[in-house]
Amino acid sequence: MILPRRRFLALSACALVLPAAAAPTRHHWQGVALGADVALTVEGGTPAAARAFFAEAERALRSVERQFSLFGGSELMRLNALGRLAHPSDDMLALLDLAGRVHAATGGAFDPTVQPLWQARRLGQDEAPALALVGWEGLRAGPAEIRLARPGMALTLNGIAQGFAADRLAEVAARHRLAEVLIDAGEVRALGTSGWQARIETPAGERLRELTLRGRALATSAPFGTRIGPAGDRAHILGPRGQGPRWALVSVSADSAAVADALSTAAVLMERPALDAALRAFPQARLEALLPL
């Protein structure tokens, strides 16, 4: 299940050193995908090129939803319902491969099989039966079939799919030869050399860090940004053994939004030495902000 979550990033274009008359035109598009608001900004380029990009971007987002949403008959929904998915898409296999690499790098902290446990916690149910269903080793994925080993197992890709969507939109922008583009699909990816200013905010709305993104992605996870449970007092990010968060907020940048998304999600559950080791497994990834509970 995808719930709305508070944004912890404020984004804007850096000031360009150009006369006012020469300032490039800015084009905007807004929509929704995977339960998150999506905003696209193109700096420069012709209106026709921007419109073509936005139209293809919207189609790409619908495709991502058909694969990774927990609703609407997606590939993921069919896998969870049946315990198997025949002839999965290349995108599904690629995303699960990346999820497996992040799982290994984070010592298992990133584990998409937590979905039954997440649902039990959300509903305030006994978590012991759900815990028995969690475990990345119970997933088997190949071109012919993806299979879940135990009845009742289920995946959530909420901690990586929004980053994947941002990466896919970056590919679309490149095909349209748009150089300066800001993609905010729940996680952020910035294209170009002029730079886009990002302000990371605490859950209380206080300024924590400012940085300029050039050709990089940025993801921020705050486990109490959305609260679950009957009393609404539990973090929406939880570990495969039911463990809660160790950090109030983690921001990670990388060359891939999917990598930044997954690492920031896992990082809120990890002690600092393990977090640093996970980042070393992805040389392009950097820790940008860390806020204790």
Tab-separated table of C-alpha atoms in Angstrom:
chain	number	residue	atom	x	y	z
A	1	MET	CA	0.000	0.000	0.000
A	2	ILE	CA	1.283	3.446	-0.882
A	3	LEU	CA	0.391	6.306	1.449
A	4	PRO	CA	1.004	10.008	0.904
A	5	ARG	CA	4.173	11.163	2.593
A	6	ARG	CA	5.540	14.530	3.477
A	7	ARG	CA	8.173	15.916	1.134
A	8	PHE	CA	11.528	16.788	2.687
A	9	LEU	CA	13.051	18.542	-0.320
A	10	ALA	CA	12.553	22.030	-1.685
A	11	LEU	CA	13.795	22.344	-5.259
A	12	SER	CA	14.599	25.205	-7.599
A	13	ALA	CA	16.828	26.040	-10.530
A	14	CYS	CA	20.107	27.750	-9.802
A	15	ALA	CA	20.368	31.320	-11.033
A	16	LEU	CA	21.855	31.468	-14.518
A	17	VAL	CA	24.352	34.221	-15.292
A	18	LEU	CA	22.507	35.549	-18.320
A	19	PRO	CA	20.847	38.851	-19.243
A	20	ALA	CA	17.124	38.834	-18.539
A	21	ALA	CA	16.321	38.925	-22.235
A	22	ALA	CA	18.457	35.832	-22.799
A	23	ALA	CA	17.125	33.787	-19.880
A	24	PRO	CA	15.894	30.392	-21.110
A	25	THR	CA	12.215	29.536	-21.096
A	26	ARG	CA	11.075	27.115	-18.421
A	27	HIS	CA	8.455	24.428	-19.128
A	28	HIS	CA	6.518	22.542	-16.446
A	29	TRP	CA	4.408	19.389	-16.181
A	30	GLN	CA	2.673	17.855	-13.159
A	31	GLY	CA	1.005	14.515	-12.596
A	32	VAL	CA	0.757	11.572	-10.197
A	33	ALA	CA	2.372	8.127	-10.317
A	34	LEU	CA	2.936	5.378	-7.726
A	35	GLY	CA	1.034	7.419	-5.177
A	36	ALA	CA	3.380	10.413	-5.423
A	37	ASP	CA	3.128	13.782	-7.105
A	38	VAL	CA	5.394	14.032	-10.139
A	39	ALA	CA	6.791	17.347	-11.346
A	40	LEU	CA	8.946	17.840	-14.438
A	41	THR	CA	10.773	21.067	-15.236
A	42	VAL	CA	12.643	21.731	-18.475
A	43	GLU	CA	15.018	24.676	-18.675
A	44	GLY	CA	15.370	25.876	-22.264
A	45	GLY	CA	14.420	23.868	-25.331
A	46	THR	CA	11.511	24.568	-27.600
A	47	PRO	CA	7.887	24.294	-26.466
A	48	ALA	CA	7.404	21.493	-29.000
A	49	ALA	CA	10.324	19.499	-27.580
A	50	ALA	CA	9.024	19.982	-24.039
A	51	ARG	CA	5.505	18.893	-25.014
A	52	ALA	CA	6.857	15.785	-26.732
A	53	PHE	CA	8.925	14.936	-23.652
A	54	PHE	CA	5.978	15.428	-21.309
A	55	ALA	CA	3.726	13.222	-23.456
A	56	GLU	CA	6.248	10.382	-23.557
A	57	ALA	CA	7.011	10.850	-19.859
A	58	GLU	CA	3.348	10.397	-18.998
A	59	ARG	CA	3.233	7.157	-21.007
A	60	ALA	CA	6.403	5.957	-19.274
A	61	LEU	CA	4.885	6.625	-15.852
A	62	ARG	CA	1.772	4.634	-16.709
A	63	SER	CA	4.032	1.770	-17.784
A	64	VAL	CA	5.911	1.908	-14.470
A	65	GLU	CA	2.606	1.769	-12.610
A	66	ARG	CA	1.488	-1.268	-14.625
A	67	GLN	CA	4.637	-3.005	-13.448
A	68	PHE	CA	5.283	-1.919	-9.855
A	69	SER	CA	2.104	-0.526	-8.296
A	70	LEU	CA	0.435	-2.439	-5.466
A	71	PHE	CA	-2.896	-1.672	-7.104
A	72	GLY	CA	-4.653	-1.915	-10.441
A	73	GLY	CA	-3.646	-5.361	-11.685
A	74	SER	CA	0.063	-4.588	-12.040
A	75	GLU	CA	2.747	-7.223	-12.470
A	76	LEU	CA	3.616	-6.850	-8.806
A	77	MET	CA	-0.003	-7.234	-7.744
A	78	ARG	CA	-0.359	-10.433	-9.795
A	79	LEU	CA	2.863	-11.821	-8.321
A	80	ASN	CA	1.645	-11.144	-4.791
A	81	ALA	CA	-1.798	-12.615	-5.446
A	82	LEU	CA	-0.623	-15.814	-7.163
A	83	GLY	CA	2.835	-16.291	-5.704
A	84	ARG	CA	4.274	-16.496	-9.200
A	85	LEU	CA	4.580	-14.339	-12.307
A	86	ALA	CA	5.208	-15.961	-15.666
A	87	HIS	CA	7.350	-14.165	-18.236
A	88	PRO	CA	8.050	-11.017	-16.181
A	89	SER	CA	9.024	-7.820	-17.934
A	90	ASP	CA	12.661	-6.878	-18.345
A	91	ASP	CA	12.050	-3.899	-16.067
A	92	MET	CA	10.721	-6.122	-13.279
A	93	LEU	CA	13.750	-8.393	-13.523
A	94	ALA	CA	16.135	-5.438	-13.597
A	95	LEU	CA	14.529	-3.829	-10.558
A	96	LEU	CA	14.588	-7.078	-8.573
A	97	ASP	CA	18.239	-7.556	-9.519
A	98	LEU	CA	19.064	-4.102	-8.159
A	99	ALA	CA	16.965	-4.782	-5.058
A	100	GLY	CA	18.988	-7.940	-4.488
A	101	ARG	CA	22.263	-6.035	-4.747
A	102	VAL	CA	21.075	-3.422	-2.257
A	103	HIS	CA	19.794	-6.205	0.017
A	104	ALA	CA	23.265	-7.747	0.041
A	105	ALA	CA	25.065	-4.426	0.503
A	106	THR	CA	22.838	-3.420	3.439
A	107	GLY	CA	23.121	-6.740	5.254
A	108	GLY	CA	19.465	-7.478	4.552
A	109	ALA	CA	18.080	-4.166	5.843
A	110	PHE	CA	16.579	-3.487	2.415
A	111	ASP	CA	14.089	-6.317	1.956
A	112	PRO	CA	11.014	-5.905	-0.259
A	113	THR	CA	9.476	-9.086	1.212
A	114	VAL	CA	8.440	-7.077	4.317
A	115	GLN	CA	5.018	-6.378	2.781
A	116	PRO	CA	3.066	-8.935	4.923
A	117	LEU	CA	4.768	-7.583	8.059
A	118	TRP	CA	4.024	-3.999	7.017
A	119	GLN	CA	0.354	-4.852	6.565
A	120	ALA	CA	0.192	-6.606	9.945
A	121	ARG	CA	1.724	-3.582	11.644
A	122	ARG	CA	-0.559	-1.181	9.820
A	123	LEU	CA	-3.614	-3.121	10.986
A	124	GLY	CA	-2.325	-3.815	14.497
A	125	GLN	CA	-2.369	-7.596	13.979
A	126	ASP	CA	-0.178	-10.290	15.500
A	127	GLU	CA	3.126	-9.952	13.634
A	128	ALA	CA	4.493	-13.463	14.297
A	129	PRO	CA	2.758	-15.135	11.306
A	130	ALA	CA	3.869	-12.290	9.037
A	131	LEU	CA	7.480	-12.529	10.230
A	132	ALA	CA	7.547	-16.125	9.029
A	133	LEU	CA	6.751	-14.901	5.516
A	134	VAL	CA	9.603	-12.387	5.309
A	135	GLY	CA	12.908	-13.310	3.686
A	136	TRP	CA	14.599	-12.332	0.436
A	137	GLU	CA	15.914	-15.886	0.083
A	138	GLY	CA	12.317	-16.938	-0.630
A	139	LEU	CA	12.299	-15.079	-3.948
A	140	ARG	CA	13.311	-16.818	-7.179
A	141	ALA	CA	13.495	-14.657	-10.289
A	142	GLY	CA	14.347	-15.525	-13.879
A	143	PRO	CA	13.158	-14.699	-17.404
A	144	ALA	CA	10.637	-17.541	-17.400
A	145	GLU	CA	9.138	-16.917	-13.978
A	146	ILE	CA	9.319	-15.081	-10.671
A	147	ARG	CA	8.191	-17.237	-7.753
A	148	LEU	CA	7.620	-16.649	-4.048
A	149	ALA	CA	8.557	-19.689	-1.984
A	150	ARG	CA	5.843	-19.588	0.685
A	151	PRO	CA	2.086	-18.976	0.372
A	152	GLY	CA	1.276	-15.545	1.708
A	153	MET	CA	4.625	-13.988	0.804
A	154	ALA	CA	4.374	-10.610	-0.916
A	155	LEU	CA	6.673	-7.850	-2.134
A	156	THR	CA	6.569	-4.089	-1.884
A	157	LEU	CA	8.792	-2.058	-4.183
A	158	ASN	CA	7.832	1.263	-2.606
A	159	GLY	CA	11.414	1.838	-1.454
A	160	ILE	CA	12.895	1.672	-4.948
A	161	ALA	CA	10.197	2.051	-7.623
A	162	GLN	CA	9.867	5.832	-7.406
A	163	GLY	CA	13.597	6.120	-7.977
A	164	PHE	CA	13.275	3.750	-10.917
A	165	ALA	CA	10.536	5.995	-12.327
A	166	ALA	CA	12.816	9.042	-12.076
A	167	ASP	CA	15.596	7.155	-13.886
A	168	ARG	CA	13.183	6.123	-16.632
A	169	LEU	CA	12.091	9.723	-17.131
A	170	ALA	CA	15.741	10.764	-17.375
A	171	GLU	CA	16.135	8.290	-20.246
A	172	VAL	CA	13.090	9.813	-21.945
A	173	ALA	CA	14.507	13.331	-21.540
A	174	ALA	CA	17.801	12.228	-23.098
A	175	ARG	CA	15.979	10.823	-26.110
A	176	HIS	CA	14.394	14.243	-26.621
A	177	ARG	CA	17.830	15.907	-26.328
A	178	LEU	CA	16.793	18.073	-23.415
A	179	ALA	CA	19.879	19.097	-21.475
A	180	GLU	CA	18.576	20.866	-18.339
A	181	VAL	CA	15.793	18.888	-16.692
A	182	LEU	CA	14.622	18.432	-13.105
A	183	ILE	CA	12.626	15.257	-12.410
A	184	ASP	CA	10.764	14.973	-9.112
A	185	ALA	CA	8.936	11.637	-9.010
A	186	GLY	CA	8.971	11.224	-5.262
A	187	GLU	CA	12.735	10.931	-5.586
A	188	VAL	CA	14.695	13.515	-7.553
A	189	ARG	CA	16.984	13.345	-10.542
A	190	ALA	CA	18.653	16.423	-12.028
A	191	LEU	CA	20.035	16.537	-15.563
A	192	GLY	CA	22.428	19.141	-16.913
A	193	THR	CA	25.387	21.248	-15.849
A	194	SER	CA	23.757	24.492	-14.672
A	195	GLY	CA	22.608	22.868	-11.459
A	196	TRP	CA	19.401	22.638	-9.466
A	197	GLN	CA	19.272	23.823	-5.868
A	198	ALA	CA	17.917	21.348	-3.316
A	199	ARG	CA	17.104	22.166	0.301
A	200	ILE	CA	16.741	19.188	2.648
A	201	GLU	CA	14.334	19.859	5.482
A	202	THR	CA	13.832	18.098	8.812
A	203	PRO	CA	10.468	16.466	9.617
A	204	ALA	CA	9.705	19.659	11.574
A	205	GLY	CA	10.271	21.740	8.437
A	206	GLU	CA	13.610	23.211	9.485
A	207	ARG	CA	16.397	23.688	6.961
A	208	LEU	CA	18.969	20.908	7.356
A	209	ARG	CA	21.203	21.172	4.280
A	210	GLU	CA	21.397	22.861	0.894
A	211	LEU	CA	23.200	21.418	-2.088
A	212	THR	CA	23.364	21.786	-5.847
A	213	LEU	CA	22.502	18.787	-8.013
A	214	ARG	CA	24.235	18.382	-11.345
A	215	GLY	CA	23.680	15.122	-13.176
A	216	ARG	CA	22.769	13.330	-9.940
A	217	ALA	CA	19.812	11.933	-8.069
A	218	LEU	CA	18.801	12.620	-4.480
A	219	ALA	CA	16.512	10.573	-2.238
A	220	THR	CA	15.411	11.365	1.297
A	221	SER	CA	13.749	8.919	3.689
A	222	ALA	CA	12.115	9.921	6.964
A	223	PRO	CA	10.462	6.921	8.643
A	224	PHE	CA	7.981	9.026	10.606
A	225	GLY	CA	7.123	11.195	7.604
A	226	THR	CA	4.191	8.800	7.248
A	227	ARG	CA	2.888	6.954	10.318
A	228	ILE	CA	1.038	3.665	10.335
A	229	GLY	CA	-0.721	1.450	12.873
A	230	PRO	CA	-4.143	1.765	14.518
A	231	ALA	CA	-2.855	4.581	16.723
A	232	GLY	CA	-0.904	6.225	13.890
A	233	ASP	CA	2.297	6.133	15.914
A	234	ARG	CA	4.486	3.625	14.044
A	235	ALA	CA	7.114	4.380	11.389
A	236	HIS	CA	6.186	3.427	7.839
A	237	ILE	CA	9.678	1.991	7.218
A	238	LEU	CA	10.449	-1.230	9.058
A	239	GLY	CA	13.079	-3.913	8.817
A	240	PRO	CA	12.670	-7.606	7.937
A	241	ARG	CA	12.745	-8.591	11.628
A	242	GLY	CA	10.275	-5.894	12.531
A	243	GLN	CA	12.974	-3.517	13.747
A	244	GLY	CA	12.245	0.177	13.783
A	245	PRO	CA	14.311	3.126	12.569
A	246	ARG	CA	17.612	4.366	13.992
A	247	TRP	CA	17.539	7.743	12.202
A	248	ALA	CA	14.879	10.407	11.780
A	249	LEU	CA	16.023	11.276	8.246
A	250	VAL	CA	18.606	10.074	5.736
A	251	SER	CA	19.428	11.677	2.386
A	252	VAL	CA	21.540	9.859	-0.188
A	253	SER	CA	22.668	11.037	-3.616
A	254	ALA	CA	23.841	8.794	-6.446
A	255	ASP	CA	24.072	8.647	-10.214
A	256	SER	CA	20.875	6.565	-10.164
A	257	ALA	CA	17.666	7.605	-8.422
A	258	ALA	CA	16.722	3.952	-7.839
A	259	VAL	CA	20.022	3.356	-6.032
A	260	ALA	CA	19.608	6.521	-3.942
A	261	ASP	CA	16.001	5.583	-3.150
A	262	ALA	CA	16.814	2.056	-1.975
A	263	LEU	CA	19.888	3.068	0.009
A	264	SER	CA	18.127	5.910	1.819
A	265	THR	CA	15.230	3.579	2.673
A	266	ALA	CA	17.519	0.935	4.161
A	267	ALA	CA	19.803	3.463	5.837
A	268	VAL	CA	17.182	4.646	8.323
A	269	LEU	CA	17.327	1.134	9.845
A	270	MET	CA	21.122	0.805	9.991
A	271	GLU	CA	23.861	1.653	12.452
A	272	ARG	CA	26.417	4.100	11.072
A	273	PRO	CA	29.253	1.602	10.337
A	274	ALA	CA	26.910	-0.659	8.380
A	275	LEU	CA	25.477	2.350	6.542
A	276	ASP	CA	28.960	3.490	5.501
A	277	ALA	CA	29.804	-0.032	4.302
A	278	ALA	CA	26.633	-0.136	2.197
A	279	LEU	CA	27.534	3.161	0.541
A	280	ARG	CA	30.979	1.830	-0.338
A	281	ALA	CA	29.303	-0.963	-2.316
A	282	PHE	CA	27.921	1.741	-4.655
A	283	PRO	CA	30.920	4.036	-5.359
A	284	GLN	CA	28.792	6.808	-6.890
A	285	ALA	CA	26.563	7.061	-3.795
A	286	ARG	CA	27.097	9.700	-1.092
A	287	LEU	CA	25.491	10.389	2.252
A	288	GLU	CA	24.150	13.956	2.104
A	289	ALA	CA	22.227	14.300	5.370
A	290	LEU	CA	21.726	12.265	8.528
A	291	LEU	CA	19.427	13.270	11.367
A	292	PRO	CA	19.309	11.290	14.637
A	293	LEU	CA	15.986	10.336	16.185
